[in-house]
PDB file of N, CA and C in Angstrom:
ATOM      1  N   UNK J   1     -16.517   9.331  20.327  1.00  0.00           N
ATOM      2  CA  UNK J   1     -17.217   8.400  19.460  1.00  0.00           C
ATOM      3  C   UNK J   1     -16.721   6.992  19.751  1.00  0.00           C
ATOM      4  N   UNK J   2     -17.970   5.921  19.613  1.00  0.00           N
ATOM      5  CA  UNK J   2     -17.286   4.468  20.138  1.00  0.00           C
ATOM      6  C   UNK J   2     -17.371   3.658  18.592  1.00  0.00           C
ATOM      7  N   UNK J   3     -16.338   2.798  18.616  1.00  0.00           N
ATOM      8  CA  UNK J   3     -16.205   2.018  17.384  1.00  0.00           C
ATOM      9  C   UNK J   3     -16.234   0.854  17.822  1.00  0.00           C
ATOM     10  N   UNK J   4     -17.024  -0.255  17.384  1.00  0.00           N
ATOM     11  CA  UNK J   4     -17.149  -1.344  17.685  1.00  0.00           C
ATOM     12  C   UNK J   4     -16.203  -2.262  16.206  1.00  0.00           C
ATOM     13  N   UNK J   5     -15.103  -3.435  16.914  1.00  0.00           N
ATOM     14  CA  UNK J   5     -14.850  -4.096  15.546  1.00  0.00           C
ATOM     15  C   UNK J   5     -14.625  -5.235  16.245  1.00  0.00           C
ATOM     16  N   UNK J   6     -15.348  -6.130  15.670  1.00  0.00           N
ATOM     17  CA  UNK J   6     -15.432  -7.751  15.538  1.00  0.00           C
ATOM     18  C   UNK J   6     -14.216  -8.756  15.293  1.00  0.00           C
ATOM     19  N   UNK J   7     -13.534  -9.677  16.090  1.00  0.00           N
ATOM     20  CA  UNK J   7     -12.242 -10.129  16.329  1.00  0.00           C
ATOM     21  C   UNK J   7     -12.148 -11.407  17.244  1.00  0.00           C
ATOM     22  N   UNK J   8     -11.522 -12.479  16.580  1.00  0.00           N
ATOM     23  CA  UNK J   8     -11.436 -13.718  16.889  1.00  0.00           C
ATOM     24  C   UNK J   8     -10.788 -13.565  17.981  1.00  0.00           C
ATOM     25  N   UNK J   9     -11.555 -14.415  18.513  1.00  0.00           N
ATOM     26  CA  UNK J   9     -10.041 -13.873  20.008  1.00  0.00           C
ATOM     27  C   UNK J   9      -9.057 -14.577  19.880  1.00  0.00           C
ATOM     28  N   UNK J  10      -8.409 -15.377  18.408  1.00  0.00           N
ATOM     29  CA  UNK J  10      -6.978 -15.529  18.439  1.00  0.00           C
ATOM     30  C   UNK J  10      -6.266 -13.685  18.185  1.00  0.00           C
ATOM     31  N   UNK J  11      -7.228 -13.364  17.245  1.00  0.00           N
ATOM     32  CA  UNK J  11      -6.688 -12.016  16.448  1.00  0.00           C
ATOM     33  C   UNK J  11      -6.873 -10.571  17.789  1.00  0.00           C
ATOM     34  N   UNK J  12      -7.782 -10.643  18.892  1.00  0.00           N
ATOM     35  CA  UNK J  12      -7.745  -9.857  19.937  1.00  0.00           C
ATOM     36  C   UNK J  12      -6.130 -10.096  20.517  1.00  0.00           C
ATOM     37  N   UNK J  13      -6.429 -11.400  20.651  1.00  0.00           N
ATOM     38  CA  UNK J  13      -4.733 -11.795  21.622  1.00  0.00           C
ATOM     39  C   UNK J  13      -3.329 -11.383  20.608  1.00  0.00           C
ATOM     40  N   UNK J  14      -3.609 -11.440  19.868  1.00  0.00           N
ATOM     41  CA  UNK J  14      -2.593 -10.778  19.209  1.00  0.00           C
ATOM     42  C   UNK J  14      -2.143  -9.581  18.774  1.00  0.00           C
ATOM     43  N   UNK J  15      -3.179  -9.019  18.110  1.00  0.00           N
ATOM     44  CA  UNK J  15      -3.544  -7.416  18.680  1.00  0.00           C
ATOM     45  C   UNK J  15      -3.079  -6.480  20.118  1.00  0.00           C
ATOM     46  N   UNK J  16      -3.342  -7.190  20.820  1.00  0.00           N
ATOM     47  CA  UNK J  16      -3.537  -6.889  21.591  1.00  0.00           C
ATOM     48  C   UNK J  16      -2.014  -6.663  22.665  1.00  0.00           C
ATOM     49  N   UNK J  17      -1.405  -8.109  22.101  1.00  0.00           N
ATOM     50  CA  UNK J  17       0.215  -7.945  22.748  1.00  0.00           C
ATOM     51  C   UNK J  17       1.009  -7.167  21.768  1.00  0.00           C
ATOM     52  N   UNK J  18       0.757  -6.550  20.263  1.00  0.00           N
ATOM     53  CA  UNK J  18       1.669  -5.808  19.779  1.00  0.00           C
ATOM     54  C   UNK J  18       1.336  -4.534  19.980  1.00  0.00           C
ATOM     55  N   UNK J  19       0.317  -4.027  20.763  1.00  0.00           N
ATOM     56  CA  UNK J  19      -0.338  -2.672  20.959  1.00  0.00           C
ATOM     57  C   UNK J  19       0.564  -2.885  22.099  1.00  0.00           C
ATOM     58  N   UNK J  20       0.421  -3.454  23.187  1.00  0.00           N
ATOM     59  CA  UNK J  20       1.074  -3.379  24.870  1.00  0.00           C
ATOM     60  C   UNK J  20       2.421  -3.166  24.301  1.00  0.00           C
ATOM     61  N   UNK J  21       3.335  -3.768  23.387  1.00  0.00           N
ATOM     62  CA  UNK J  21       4.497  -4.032  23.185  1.00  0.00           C
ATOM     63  C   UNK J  21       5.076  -2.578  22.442  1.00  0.00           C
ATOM     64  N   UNK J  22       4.165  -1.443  21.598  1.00  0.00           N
ATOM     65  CA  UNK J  22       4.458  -0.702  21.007  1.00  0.00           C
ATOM     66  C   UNK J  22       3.655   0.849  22.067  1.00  0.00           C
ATOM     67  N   UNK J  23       3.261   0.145  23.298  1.00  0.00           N
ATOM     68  CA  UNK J  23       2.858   0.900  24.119  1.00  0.00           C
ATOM     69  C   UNK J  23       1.394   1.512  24.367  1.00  0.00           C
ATOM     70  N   UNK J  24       0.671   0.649  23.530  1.00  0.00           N
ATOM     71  CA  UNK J  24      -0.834   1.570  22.925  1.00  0.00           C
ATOM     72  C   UNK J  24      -1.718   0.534  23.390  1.00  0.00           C
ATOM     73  N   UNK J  25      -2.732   1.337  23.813  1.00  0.00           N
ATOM     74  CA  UNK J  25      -4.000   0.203  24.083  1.00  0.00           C
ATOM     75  C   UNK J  25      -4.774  -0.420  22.722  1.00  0.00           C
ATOM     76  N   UNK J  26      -5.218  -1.416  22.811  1.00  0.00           N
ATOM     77  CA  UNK J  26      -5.778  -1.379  21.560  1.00  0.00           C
ATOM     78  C   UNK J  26      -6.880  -0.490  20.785  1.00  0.00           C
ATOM     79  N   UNK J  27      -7.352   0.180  21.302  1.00  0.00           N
ATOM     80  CA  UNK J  27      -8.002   1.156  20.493  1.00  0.00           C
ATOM     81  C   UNK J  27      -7.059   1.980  20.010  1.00  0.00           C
ATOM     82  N   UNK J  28      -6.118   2.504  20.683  1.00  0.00           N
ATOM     83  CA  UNK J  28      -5.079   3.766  19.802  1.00  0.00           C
ATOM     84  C   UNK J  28      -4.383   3.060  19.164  1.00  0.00           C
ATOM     85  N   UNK J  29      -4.450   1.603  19.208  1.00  0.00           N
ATOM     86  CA  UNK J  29      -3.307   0.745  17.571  1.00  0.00           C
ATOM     87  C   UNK J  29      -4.235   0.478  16.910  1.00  0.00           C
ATOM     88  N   UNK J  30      -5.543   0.417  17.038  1.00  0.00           N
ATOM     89  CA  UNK J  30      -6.472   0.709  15.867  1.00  0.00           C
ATOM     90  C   UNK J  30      -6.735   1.646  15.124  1.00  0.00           C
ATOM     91  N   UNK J  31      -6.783   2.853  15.558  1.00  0.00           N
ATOM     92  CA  UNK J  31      -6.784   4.407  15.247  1.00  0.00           C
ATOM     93  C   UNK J  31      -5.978   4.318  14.330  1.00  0.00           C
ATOM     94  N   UNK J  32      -4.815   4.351  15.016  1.00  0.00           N
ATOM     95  CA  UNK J  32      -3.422   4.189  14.214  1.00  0.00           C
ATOM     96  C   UNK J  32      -3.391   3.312  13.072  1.00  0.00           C
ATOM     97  N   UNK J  33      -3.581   2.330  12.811  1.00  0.00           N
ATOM     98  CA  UNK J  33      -3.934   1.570  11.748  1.00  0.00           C
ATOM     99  C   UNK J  33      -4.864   1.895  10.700  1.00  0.00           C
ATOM    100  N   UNK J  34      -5.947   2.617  11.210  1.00  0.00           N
ATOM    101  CA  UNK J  34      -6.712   3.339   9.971  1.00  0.00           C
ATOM    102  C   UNK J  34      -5.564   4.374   9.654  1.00  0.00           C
ATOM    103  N   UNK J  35      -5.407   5.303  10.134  1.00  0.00           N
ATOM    104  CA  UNK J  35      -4.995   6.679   9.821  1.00  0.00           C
ATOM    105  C   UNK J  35      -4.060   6.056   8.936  1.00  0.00           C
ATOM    106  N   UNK J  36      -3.215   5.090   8.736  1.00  0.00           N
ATOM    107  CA  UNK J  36      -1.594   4.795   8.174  1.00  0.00           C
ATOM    108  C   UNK J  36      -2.297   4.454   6.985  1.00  0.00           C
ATOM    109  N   UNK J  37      -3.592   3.232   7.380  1.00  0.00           N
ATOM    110  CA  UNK J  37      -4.203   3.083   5.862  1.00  0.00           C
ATOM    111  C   UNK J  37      -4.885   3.964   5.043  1.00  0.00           C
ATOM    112  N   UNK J  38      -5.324   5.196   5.679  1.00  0.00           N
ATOM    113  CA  UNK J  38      -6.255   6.086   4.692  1.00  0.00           C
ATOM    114  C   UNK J  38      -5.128   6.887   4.068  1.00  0.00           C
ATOM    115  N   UNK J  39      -3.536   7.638   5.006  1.00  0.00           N
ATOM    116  CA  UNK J  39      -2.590   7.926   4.540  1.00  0.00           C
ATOM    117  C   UNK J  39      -2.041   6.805   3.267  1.00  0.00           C
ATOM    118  N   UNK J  40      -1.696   5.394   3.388  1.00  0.00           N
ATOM    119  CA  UNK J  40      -1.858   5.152   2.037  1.00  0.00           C
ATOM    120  C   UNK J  40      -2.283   5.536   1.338  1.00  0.00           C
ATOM    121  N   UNK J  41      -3.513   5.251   1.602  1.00  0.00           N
ATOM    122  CA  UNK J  41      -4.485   5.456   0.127  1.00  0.00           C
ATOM    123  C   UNK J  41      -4.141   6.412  -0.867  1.00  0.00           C
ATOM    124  N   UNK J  42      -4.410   7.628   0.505  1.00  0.00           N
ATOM    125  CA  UNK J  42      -3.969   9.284  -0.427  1.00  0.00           C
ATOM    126  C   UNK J  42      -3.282   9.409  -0.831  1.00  0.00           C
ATOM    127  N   UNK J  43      -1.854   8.585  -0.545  1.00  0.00           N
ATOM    128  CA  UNK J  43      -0.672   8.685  -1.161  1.00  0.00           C
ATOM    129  C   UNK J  43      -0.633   7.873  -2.587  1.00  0.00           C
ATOM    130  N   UNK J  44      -1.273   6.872  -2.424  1.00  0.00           N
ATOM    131  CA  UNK J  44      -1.427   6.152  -3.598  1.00  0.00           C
ATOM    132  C   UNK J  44      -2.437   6.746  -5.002  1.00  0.00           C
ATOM    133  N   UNK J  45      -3.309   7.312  -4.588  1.00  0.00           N
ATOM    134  CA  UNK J  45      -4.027   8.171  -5.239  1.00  0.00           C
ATOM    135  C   UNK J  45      -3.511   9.404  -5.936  1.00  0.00           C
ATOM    136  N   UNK J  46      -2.375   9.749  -4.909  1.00  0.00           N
ATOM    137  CA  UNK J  46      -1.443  11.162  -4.816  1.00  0.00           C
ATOM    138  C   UNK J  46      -0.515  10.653  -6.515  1.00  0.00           C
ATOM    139  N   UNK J  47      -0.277   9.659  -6.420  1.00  0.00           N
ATOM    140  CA  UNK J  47       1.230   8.816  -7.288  1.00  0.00           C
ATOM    141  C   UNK J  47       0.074   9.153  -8.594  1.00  0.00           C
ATOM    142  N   UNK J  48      -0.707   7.560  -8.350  1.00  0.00           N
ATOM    143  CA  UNK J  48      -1.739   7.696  -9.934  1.00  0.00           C
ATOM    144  C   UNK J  48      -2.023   8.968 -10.571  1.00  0.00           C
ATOM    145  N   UNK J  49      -2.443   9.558  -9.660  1.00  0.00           N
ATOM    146  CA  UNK J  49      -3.009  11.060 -10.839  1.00  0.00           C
ATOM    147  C   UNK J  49      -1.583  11.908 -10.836  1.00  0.00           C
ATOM    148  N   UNK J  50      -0.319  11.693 -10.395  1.00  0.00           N
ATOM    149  CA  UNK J  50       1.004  12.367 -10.804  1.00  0.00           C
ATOM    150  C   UNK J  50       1.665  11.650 -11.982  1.00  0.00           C
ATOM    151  N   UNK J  51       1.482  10.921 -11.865  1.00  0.00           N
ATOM    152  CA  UNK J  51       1.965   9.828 -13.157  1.00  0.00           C
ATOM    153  C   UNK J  51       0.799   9.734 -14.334  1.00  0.00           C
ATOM    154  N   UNK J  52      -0.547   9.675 -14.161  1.00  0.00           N
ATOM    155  CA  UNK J  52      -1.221  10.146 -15.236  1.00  0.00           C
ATOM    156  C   UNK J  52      -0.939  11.625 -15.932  1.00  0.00           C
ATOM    157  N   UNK J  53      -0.698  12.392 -15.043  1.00  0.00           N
ATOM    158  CA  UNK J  53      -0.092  13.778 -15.613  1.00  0.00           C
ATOM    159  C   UNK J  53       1.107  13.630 -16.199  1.00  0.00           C
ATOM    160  N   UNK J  54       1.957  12.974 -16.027  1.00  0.00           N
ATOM    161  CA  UNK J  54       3.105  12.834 -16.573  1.00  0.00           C
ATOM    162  C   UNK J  54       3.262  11.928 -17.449  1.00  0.00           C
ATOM    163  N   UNK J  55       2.445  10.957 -17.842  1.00  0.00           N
ATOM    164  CA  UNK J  55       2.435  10.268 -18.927  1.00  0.00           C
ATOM    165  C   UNK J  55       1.546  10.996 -19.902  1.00  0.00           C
ATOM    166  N   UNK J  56       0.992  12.211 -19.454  1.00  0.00           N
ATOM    167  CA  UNK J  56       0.353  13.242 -20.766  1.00  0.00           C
ATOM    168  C   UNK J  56       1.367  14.093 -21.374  1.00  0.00           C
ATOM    169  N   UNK J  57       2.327  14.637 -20.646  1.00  0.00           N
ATOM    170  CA  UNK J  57       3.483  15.160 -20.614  1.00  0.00           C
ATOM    171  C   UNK J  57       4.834  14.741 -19.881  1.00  0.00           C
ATOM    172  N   UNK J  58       5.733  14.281 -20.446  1.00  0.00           N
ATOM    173  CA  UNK J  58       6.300  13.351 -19.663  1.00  0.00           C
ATOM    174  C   UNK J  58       8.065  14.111 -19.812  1.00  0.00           C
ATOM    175  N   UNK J  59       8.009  15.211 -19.988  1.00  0.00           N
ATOM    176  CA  UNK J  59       9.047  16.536 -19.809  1.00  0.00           C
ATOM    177  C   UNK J  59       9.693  16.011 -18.290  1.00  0.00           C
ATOM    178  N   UNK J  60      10.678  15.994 -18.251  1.00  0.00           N
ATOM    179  CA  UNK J  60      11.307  16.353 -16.723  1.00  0.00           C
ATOM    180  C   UNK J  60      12.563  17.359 -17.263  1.00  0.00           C
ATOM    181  N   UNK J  61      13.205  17.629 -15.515  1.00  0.00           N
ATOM    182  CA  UNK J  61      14.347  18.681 -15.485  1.00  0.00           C
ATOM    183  C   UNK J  61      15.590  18.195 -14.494  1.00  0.00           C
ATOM    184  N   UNK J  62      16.237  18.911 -14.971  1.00  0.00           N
ATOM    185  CA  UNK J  62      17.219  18.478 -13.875  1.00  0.00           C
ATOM    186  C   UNK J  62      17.567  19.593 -12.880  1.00  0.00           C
ATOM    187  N   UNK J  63      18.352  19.572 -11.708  1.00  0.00           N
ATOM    188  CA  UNK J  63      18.034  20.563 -10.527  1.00  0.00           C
ATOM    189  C   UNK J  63      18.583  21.734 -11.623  1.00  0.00           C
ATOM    190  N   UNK J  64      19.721  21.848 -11.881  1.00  0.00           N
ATOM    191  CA  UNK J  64      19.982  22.941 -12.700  1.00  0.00           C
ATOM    192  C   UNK J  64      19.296  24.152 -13.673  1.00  0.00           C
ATOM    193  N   UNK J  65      18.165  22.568 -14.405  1.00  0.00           N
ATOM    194  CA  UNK J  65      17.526  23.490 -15.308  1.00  0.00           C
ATOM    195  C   UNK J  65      16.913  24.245 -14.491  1.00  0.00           C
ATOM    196  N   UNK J  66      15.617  23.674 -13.218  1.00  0.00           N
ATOM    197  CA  UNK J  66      14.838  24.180 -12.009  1.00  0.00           C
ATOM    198  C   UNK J  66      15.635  25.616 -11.401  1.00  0.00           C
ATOM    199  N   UNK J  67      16.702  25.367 -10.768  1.00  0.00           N
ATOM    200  CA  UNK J  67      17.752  26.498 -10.560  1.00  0.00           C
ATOM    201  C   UNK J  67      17.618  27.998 -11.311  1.00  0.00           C
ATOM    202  N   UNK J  68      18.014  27.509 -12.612  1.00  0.00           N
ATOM    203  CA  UNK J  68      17.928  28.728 -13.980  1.00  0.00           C
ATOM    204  C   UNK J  68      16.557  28.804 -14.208  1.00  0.00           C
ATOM    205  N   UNK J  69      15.222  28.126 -13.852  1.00  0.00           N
ATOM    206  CA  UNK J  69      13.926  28.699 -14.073  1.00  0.00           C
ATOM    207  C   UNK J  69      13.534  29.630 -13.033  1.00  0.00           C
ATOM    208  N   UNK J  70      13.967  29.054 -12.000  1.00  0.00           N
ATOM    209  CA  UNK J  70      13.692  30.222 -10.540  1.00  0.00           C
ATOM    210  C   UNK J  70      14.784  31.465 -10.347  1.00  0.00           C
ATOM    211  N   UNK J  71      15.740  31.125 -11.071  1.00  0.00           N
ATOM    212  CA  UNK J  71      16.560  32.485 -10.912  1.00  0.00           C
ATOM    213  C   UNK J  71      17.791  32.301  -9.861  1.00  0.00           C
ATOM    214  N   UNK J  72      17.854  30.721  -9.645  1.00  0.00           N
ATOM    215  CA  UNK J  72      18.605  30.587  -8.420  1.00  0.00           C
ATOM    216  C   UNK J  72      20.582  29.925  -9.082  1.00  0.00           C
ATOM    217  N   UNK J  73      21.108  31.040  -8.196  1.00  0.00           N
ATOM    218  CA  UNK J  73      22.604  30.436  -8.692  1.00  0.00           C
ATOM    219  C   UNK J  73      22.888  29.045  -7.908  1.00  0.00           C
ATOM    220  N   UNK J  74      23.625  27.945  -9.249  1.00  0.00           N
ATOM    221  CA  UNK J  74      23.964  26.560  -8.530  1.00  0.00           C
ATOM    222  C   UNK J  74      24.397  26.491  -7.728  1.00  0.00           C
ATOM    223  N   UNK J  75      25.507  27.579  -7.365  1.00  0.00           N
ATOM    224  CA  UNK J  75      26.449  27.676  -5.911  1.00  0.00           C
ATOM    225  C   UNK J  75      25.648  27.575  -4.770  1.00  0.00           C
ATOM    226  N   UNK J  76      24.636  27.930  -5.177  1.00  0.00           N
ATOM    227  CA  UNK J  76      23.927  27.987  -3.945  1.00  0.00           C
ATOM    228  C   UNK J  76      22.858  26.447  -3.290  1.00  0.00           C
ATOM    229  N   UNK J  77      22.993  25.830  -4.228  1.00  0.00           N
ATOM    230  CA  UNK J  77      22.474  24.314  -4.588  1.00  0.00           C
ATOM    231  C   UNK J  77      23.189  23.336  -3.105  1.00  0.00           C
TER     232      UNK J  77
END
């Protein structure tokens, strides 16, 4: 698949020497640049709806208690 993206050629030239410099042509430091940003996202998305759950219930544990819920001796911690 071809992706076309639009770029000043101050912002090509620059692009362009931190892709050579990190070893990547500029299309695979573009790639790369989505993927890190959509991984944000999800991660950020991931947080909000963990913290909305937890501000409904806002219970935590400590490894110990976790330990004695699973059946696991601390020694083994």
């Amino acid at each position: 698949m071809s992706v076309a993206i639009r770029l000043s050629p101050r912002e090509a030239k620059i692009f362009k020497k931190h892709a050579a410099r990190s070893g990547m042509t500029l299309s695979d430091f573009a790639a790369a640049a989505m993927r890190e940003r959509m991984e944000d996202e999800l991660d950020r998305q991931a947080y909000e709806e963990a913290m909305a759950e937890f501000r409904k219930n806002p219970v935590t544990y400590t490894h110990a208690e976790v330990a004695k819920m699973l059946g696991i001796d601390d020694e083994d911690l």
